[in-house]
Amino acid sequence: MLYAAEIVLPLVPRTGREAVRNVVFARRHLDELLSAIRELPEAGPADGSLASISYACQRGLGTTPDVVRRILSGELQAFRKSGPPCLDRVLVSPIRASA
């Protein structure tokens, strides 16, 4: 979904002459996304009202790409679980926020 929404860009454009079915992403670009996740504040034990992006999307917060864009732009406050940075460790409030 992030690829289709152009949040994560391919190394070779999918419409380019050398495009292939297997998409390759630049490590630098993926590291930038992971770095943004790593910089989110860590959720504490008192943050029990937070939920995963997928759960929040099911509750009407928007689509995954929309929520990720809002997090990356700073428009939507997000936190992260401890451990290595990855998208499934990002937590948001599942309550529908104003878009």
Coordinates of N, CA and C in Angstrom, one line a residue, residues 34-83:
L34 N 12.2 4.4 8.3 CA 12.5 3.8 9.6 C 13.0 4.8 10.6
S35 N 13.8 5.7 10.2 CA 14.4 6.8 11.0 C 13.2 7.6 11.6
A36 N 12.3 7.9 10.7 CA 11.1 8.7 11.2 C 10.3 8.0 12.2
I37 N 10.2 6.7 12.1 CA 9.5 5.8 13.1 C 10.3 5.8 14.4
R38 N 11.6 5.7 14.2 CA 12.5 5.6 15.4 C 12.5 6.9 16.2
E39 N 12.2 8.0 15.6 CA 12.1 9.3 16.2 C 10.8 9.6 17.0
L40 N 9.8 8.7 16.7 CA 8.6 8.9 17.4 C 8.8 8.7 18.9
P41 N 8.1 9.3 19.8 CA 8.2 9.1 21.2 C 7.7 7.7 21.6
E42 N 8.4 7.1 22.5 CA 8.1 5.7 22.9 C 6.8 5.7 23.8
A43 N 5.9 4.8 23.5 CA 4.7 4.7 24.3 C 5.0 4.1 25.7
G44 N 4.4 4.7 26.7 CA 4.6 4.2 28.0 C 3.5 3.3 28.5
P45 N 3.6 2.7 29.6 CA 2.5 1.7 30.1 C 1.2 2.4 30.3
A46 N 1.2 3.7 30.5 CA -0.1 4.4 30.7 C -0.8 4.8 29.4
D47 N -0.2 4.4 28.3 CA -0.8 4.7 27.0 C -1.7 3.6 26.5
G48 N -2.5 3.0 27.3 CA -3.3 1.9 26.9 C -4.4 2.2 25.9
S49 N -4.7 3.5 25.7 CA -5.7 3.8 24.7 C -5.2 3.8 23.3
L50 N -3.9 3.7 23.1 CA -3.3 3.7 21.7 C -3.5 2.3 21.1
A51 N -3.5 2.4 19.7 CA -3.7 1.1 19.0 C -2.8 1.2 17.7
S52 N -2.7 0.0 17.1 CA -1.9 -0.1 15.8 C -2.6 0.7 14.7
I53 N -1.8 1.0 13.7 CA -2.4 1.8 12.6 C -3.5 1.0 11.9
S54 N -3.4 -0.3 11.8 CA -4.4 -1.1 11.1 C -5.7 -1.1 11.9
Y55 N -5.6 -1.2 13.3 CA -6.8 -1.1 14.1 C -7.5 0.2 14.0
A56 N -6.7 1.3 14.1 CA -7.2 2.7 14.0 C -7.9 2.9 12.6
C57 N -7.3 2.3 11.6 CA -7.9 2.5 10.2 C -9.3 1.8 10.2
Q58 N -9.4 0.6 10.8 CA -10.6 -0.1 10.9 C -11.7 0.7 11.7
R59 N -11.3 1.5 12.5 CA -12.2 2.3 13.3 C -12.5 3.7 12.7
G60 N -12.1 3.9 11.5 CA -12.4 5.1 10.7 C -11.4 6.2 10.7
L61 N -10.2 6.0 11.1 CA -9.2 7.0 11.1 C -8.7 7.4 9.7
G62 N -8.9 6.5 8.7 CA -8.5 6.7 7.3 C -7.9 5.4 6.8
T63 N -7.3 5.5 5.6 CA -6.6 4.4 5.0 C -5.1 4.4 5.6
T64 N -4.5 3.3 5.5 CA -3.1 3.2 6.0 C -2.2 4.2 5.4
P65 N -2.2 4.4 4.0 CA -1.3 5.4 3.5 C -1.7 6.8 4.0
D66 N -3.0 7.1 4.1 CA -3.4 8.5 4.6 C -2.8 8.7 6.1
V67 N -3.0 7.7 6.9 CA -2.5 7.8 8.3 C -1.0 7.9 8.3
V68 N -0.3 7.1 7.5 CA 1.2 7.2 7.5 C 1.6 8.6 7.1
R69 N 1.0 9.1 6.0 CA 1.3 10.5 5.6 C 1.1 11.5 6.7
R70 N 0.0 11.4 7.4 CA -0.3 12.3 8.5 C 0.7 12.2 9.6
I71 N 1.1 11.0 9.9 CA 2.1 10.8 10.9 C 3.5 11.4 10.5
L72 N 3.9 11.1 9.3 CA 5.2 11.6 8.8 C 5.2 13.1 8.7
S73 N 4.0 13.8 8.4 CA 4.0 15.2 8.3 C 3.8 15.9 9.6
G74 N 3.6 15.1 10.7 CA 3.4 15.6 12.0 C 2.0 16.1 12.3
E75 N 1.1 15.8 11.4 CA -0.3 16.2 11.5 C -1.0 15.3 12.5
L76 N -0.6 14.1 12.6 CA -1.2 13.1 13.5 C -0.2 12.6 14.6
Q77 N -0.5 12.8 15.8 CA 0.5 12.4 16.9 C 0.5 10.8 16.9
A78 N 1.7 10.3 17.0 CA 1.9 8.9 17.0 C 3.0 8.6 18.0
F79 N 3.0 7.3 18.4 CA 4.0 6.8 19.3 C 4.5 5.5 18.8
R80 N 5.5 4.9 19.4 CA 6.0 3.6 19.0 C 6.3 2.7 20.2
K81 N 6.1 1.4 19.9 CA 6.5 0.4 20.9 C 8.0 0.4 20.9
S82 N 8.6 -0.1 22.0 CA 10.0 -0.3 22.1 C 10.5 -1.4 21.1
G83 N 11.7 -1.3 20.8 CA 12.3 -2.3 19.9 C 12.7 -1.7 18.5

